[in-house]
């Protein structure tokens, strides 16, 4: 039997409908829209698409967006100055610095400049630390979307064996922490992991964030598993996941497509974080 498709677009639409209602309520009570500042430095084509999509999604949900396009060769101090100005701006509730930054910028230093209260990407050390400690925080969007997608299957997470491939600060590590918080038993795999297929074949929940086209094959998946494909690999204008979809669909119980799985949920969680920050910022 073929795996059930986990439809990230449909789930996003449902959550965004609620976000629109919450954004309208915020506007009525505060006399202004919740605001998200998006900074894109340089001219990376994929980043331009992501930023366009994020700005469009804000508009659709009644969140005001402020877009900034500083040149990629401007000094880092200028970018940090822009962020500090936005930190102090009462109309800006969230600040997103689109990554990757052009060469020459120190990403950790730039991300540290974003006020933790406006850090809607959840990349600031304060938010990362609070996530680890189980405290309320602005959590990173992609792994938050991953957890929502898993929950949308209706299958309980508690007690399940979850395997996350990838240990980046923006996807793999926070996804593992969030699944642990949901009481899964979590294994994190990376490029030095030995006998990866044996581990992935033990996973009731498999989250793949490797960044390699069709890296996970059907024979690496446990029959009936929930497979969440975070990968976004562009080749000749086409988007591929980290999972070989056709093979995986014959083995898994539930699977996300690429595109149309994790991608739309990432933006939806960004909108949710913006409203959460707005409610707190007043
Ligand atoms: P990343 O920083 O490059 O991390 C990749 C991870 O994969 C690393 O931890 C690496 O291990 C591990 N890895 C590499 N080769 C491996 C191998 N042969 N076996 C096991 N593990 C291996 O990537 P990322 O930022 O987490 O992104 C991962 C993917 O998700 C990319 O395709 C990215 O485009 C996509 N993504 C999608 C969204 C979305 O909204 N859909 C958002 C963010 C990212 P080491 O740590 O040992 O190097």
Coordinates of C-alpha atoms in Angstrom, one line a residue, residues 13-253:
X13 CA -3.8 26.9 4.7
X14 CA -5.7 25.7 7.8
X15 CA -3.2 27.2 10.2
X16 CA -2.9 30.4 8.2
X17 CA -6.6 30.8 8.3
X18 CA -6.4 30.9 12.1
X19 CA -3.3 33.2 11.9
X20 CA -5.3 35.7 9.8
X21 CA -8.1 35.8 12.4
X22 CA -5.5 36.3 15.2
X23 CA -3.8 39.0 13.1
X24 CA -7.1 40.8 12.6
X25 CA -7.8 40.6 16.3
X26 CA -4.4 42.0 17.1
X27 CA -4.9 44.9 14.7
X28 CA -8.3 45.7 16.2
X29 CA -7.0 45.7 19.8
X30 CA -3.7 47.5 19.2
X31 CA -4.6 49.8 16.4
X32 CA -1.8 48.6 14.2
X33 CA -0.9 45.5 12.2
X34 CA 1.7 43.1 13.5
X35 CA 4.9 43.8 11.6
X36 CA 7.7 41.6 10.2
X37 CA 11.0 43.1 8.8
X38 CA 12.8 41.0 6.2
X39 CA 16.4 41.7 5.4
X40 CA 17.9 40.2 2.2
X41 CA 21.6 41.1 1.8
X42 CA 23.1 40.3 -1.6
X43 CA 21.5 38.7 -4.6
X44 CA 21.3 34.9 -4.0
X45 CA 18.5 33.7 -6.4
X46 CA 17.0 31.1 -4.0
X47 CA 16.9 33.6 -1.2
X48 CA 15.1 36.1 -3.4
X49 CA 12.4 33.4 -4.0
X50 CA 12.1 32.6 -0.2
X51 CA 11.9 36.3 0.7
X52 CA 9.2 37.0 -2.0
X53 CA 7.2 34.1 -0.6
X54 CA 7.5 35.3 3.0
X55 CA 6.4 38.8 2.1
X56 CA 3.5 37.5 0.1
X57 CA 2.4 35.2 3.0
X58 CA 2.5 38.2 5.4
X59 CA 0.2 40.2 3.1
X60 CA -2.2 37.3 2.8
X61 CA -2.5 37.0 6.6
X62 CA -2.8 40.6 7.5
X63 CA 0.8 41.1 8.8
X64 CA 2.7 44.2 7.6
X65 CA 6.0 43.5 6.1
X66 CA 9.0 45.8 5.8
X67 CA 11.6 44.7 3.3
X68 CA 15.2 45.8 3.2
X69 CA 17.7 44.9 0.5
X70 CA 21.2 46.1 1.6
X71 CA 23.9 45.5 -1.0
X72 CA 25.9 42.3 -0.4
X73 CA 29.2 44.3 -0.3
X74 CA 28.1 46.8 2.3
X75 CA 30.1 46.7 5.6
X76 CA 28.7 44.4 8.3
X77 CA 28.4 47.3 10.6
X78 CA 25.8 48.8 8.3
X79 CA 23.7 45.6 8.4
X80 CA 24.0 45.5 12.2
X81 CA 23.1 49.2 12.4
X82 CA 19.9 48.4 10.3
X83 CA 19.1 45.5 12.7
X84 CA 19.6 47.8 15.8
X85 CA 17.2 50.4 14.3
X86 CA 14.6 47.7 13.7
X87 CA 15.1 46.3 17.3
X88 CA 14.0 49.8 18.5
X89 CA 11.1 50.2 16.0
X90 CA 7.8 49.8 17.8
X91 CA 6.0 48.8 14.5
X92 CA 8.4 45.9 13.9
X93 CA 7.6 42.8 15.9
X94 CA 9.8 40.3 14.1
X95 CA 13.1 40.6 12.3
X96 CA 14.2 38.0 9.8
X97 CA 17.7 38.0 8.3
X98 CA 17.6 35.8 5.3
X99 CA 20.5 33.3 5.2
X100 CA 23.0 32.6 3.9
X101 CA 24.6 36.0 4.2
X102 CA 27.1 36.9 1.4
X103 CA 30.7 36.0 1.9
X104 CA 32.6 38.1 4.4
X105 CA 29.7 38.5 6.9
X106 CA 30.0 36.8 10.3
X107 CA 26.6 35.1 10.5
X108 CA 26.6 34.4 14.3
X109 CA 27.6 38.0 15.0
X110 CA 24.8 39.3 12.7
X111 CA 22.2 36.9 14.2
X112 CA 23.2 37.9 17.7
X113 CA 22.3 41.5 16.9
X114 CA 18.6 40.6 16.5
X115 CA 16.7 41.2 19.7
X116 CA 15.7 37.8 21.1
X117 CA 12.2 39.2 21.5
X118 CA 12.0 39.9 17.7
X119 CA 14.0 36.8 16.7
X120 CA 11.1 35.1 14.8
X121 CA 13.6 32.7 13.1
X122 CA 14.5 31.4 16.6
X123 CA 18.2 31.5 15.8
X124 CA 19.4 33.7 18.7
X125 CA 21.4 31.8 21.4
X126 CA 18.8 33.0 24.0
X127 CA 15.9 31.3 22.1
X128 CA 18.0 28.2 21.3
X129 CA 18.9 27.9 24.9
X130 CA 15.4 28.3 26.1
X131 CA 14.2 25.7 23.6
X132 CA 16.8 23.3 25.0
X133 CA 15.7 24.0 28.6
X134 CA 12.0 23.6 27.7
X135 CA 11.1 27.2 28.4
X136 CA 8.8 29.3 26.3
X137 CA 10.6 30.8 23.4
X138 CA 10.5 31.7 19.7
X139 CA 11.4 28.3 18.2
X140 CA 13.0 27.8 14.8
X141 CA 10.3 27.6 12.1
X142 CA 11.3 24.6 10.0
X143 CA 11.5 22.1 12.9
X144 CA 8.3 23.6 14.4
X145 CA 6.7 22.8 11.0
X146 CA 8.2 19.3 11.1
X147 CA 6.5 18.6 14.4
X148 CA 3.2 20.0 13.2
X149 CA 3.3 17.8 10.1
X150 CA 4.0 14.7 12.2
X151 CA 1.1 15.6 14.5
X152 CA -1.2 16.1 11.6
X153 CA -0.9 12.3 10.8
X154 CA -2.8 11.7 14.0
X155 CA -0.2 9.2 15.1
X156 CA 1.2 9.7 18.6
X157 CA 4.8 10.8 18.9
X158 CA 5.2 9.7 22.5
X159 CA 7.3 6.6 22.9
X160 CA 8.1 6.4 19.2
X161 CA 11.7 6.0 18.0
X162 CA 12.6 9.1 16.0
X163 CA 15.7 9.4 13.9
X164 CA 16.9 12.8 12.6
X165 CA 19.5 12.9 9.9
X166 CA 21.3 16.2 10.1
X167 CA 22.6 18.2 13.1
X168 CA 22.5 21.8 11.8
X169 CA 21.6 24.5 14.3
X170 CA 18.6 25.6 12.2
X171 CA 17.0 22.2 11.4
X172 CA 18.5 18.9 12.8
X173 CA 19.4 19.9 16.4
X174 CA 16.2 21.8 17.2
X175 CA 14.1 19.1 15.5
X176 CA 15.7 16.6 17.8
X177 CA 15.1 18.7 20.9
X178 CA 11.4 19.3 19.9
X179 CA 10.8 15.5 19.3
X180 CA 12.4 14.8 22.7
X181 CA 10.0 17.3 24.2
X182 CA 7.2 15.3 22.6
X183 CA 8.6 12.2 24.4
X184 CA 10.0 10.4 21.4
X185 CA 13.2 8.5 21.8
X186 CA 15.5 10.4 19.6
X187 CA 18.7 9.5 17.7
X188 CA 20.6 12.2 15.8
X189 CA 22.7 11.1 12.8
X190 CA 25.3 13.1 10.8
X191 CA 28.1 12.6 8.3
X192 CA 30.2 10.6 10.8
X193 CA 27.4 8.2 11.8
X194 CA 28.3 4.6 11.3
X195 CA 25.8 2.2 9.6
X196 CA 23.2 4.9 9.0
X197 CA 20.7 2.5 7.2
X198 CA 20.5 0.3 10.3
X199 CA 19.5 3.3 12.3
X200 CA 17.1 4.8 9.8
X201 CA 15.4 1.3 9.4
X202 CA 14.7 1.4 13.2
X203 CA 12.9 4.7 12.9
X204 CA 9.1 5.0 13.4
X205 CA 9.6 8.7 12.6
X206 CA 12.4 9.7 10.2
X207 CA 13.3 13.4 9.7
X208 CA 15.7 13.9 6.9
X209 CA 17.7 17.2 6.7
X210 CA 20.9 16.4 4.9
X211 CA 20.8 18.7 1.9
X212 CA 21.6 15.9 -0.6
X213 CA 19.2 15.0 -3.4
X214 CA 17.3 11.7 -2.9
X215 CA 19.8 10.6 -0.2
X216 CA 17.4 8.3 1.6
X217 CA 16.3 5.3 -0.5
X218 CA 13.3 3.0 0.1
X219 CA 15.4 0.3 1.7
X220 CA 16.5 2.7 4.4
X221 CA 13.0 3.1 5.7
X222 CA 11.0 1.1 8.2
X223 CA 7.7 -0.1 6.8
X224 CA 4.9 2.1 8.0
X225 CA 7.2 4.9 9.2
X226 CA 6.4 8.6 9.1
X227 CA 9.0 10.3 6.8
X228 CA 9.5 14.0 6.9
X229 CA 11.7 15.3 4.0
X230 CA 13.2 18.7 4.9
X231 CA 15.5 18.7 1.9
X232 CA 15.3 21.4 -0.8
X233 CA 17.8 20.7 -3.5
X234 CA 17.5 22.7 -6.7
X235 CA 18.8 21.1 -9.9
X236 CA 18.1 22.6 -13.3
X237 CA 15.2 24.7 -11.9
X238 CA 13.5 21.7 -10.3
X239 CA 13.2 21.1 -6.6
X240 CA 14.2 17.7 -5.1
X241 CA 13.9 16.4 -1.6
X242 CA 16.5 14.4 0.4
X243 CA 14.3 11.3 0.1
X244 CA 13.8 9.3 -3.1
X245 CA 10.0 9.8 -3.1
X246 CA 8.8 7.0 -5.4
X247 CA 10.7 4.3 -3.5
X248 CA 9.9 5.8 -0.1
X249 CA 6.2 6.0 -0.9
X250 CA 6.1 2.2 -1.3
X251 CA 7.5 1.6 2.2
X252 CA 6.5 4.5 4.5
X253 CA 3.1 4.9 6.2

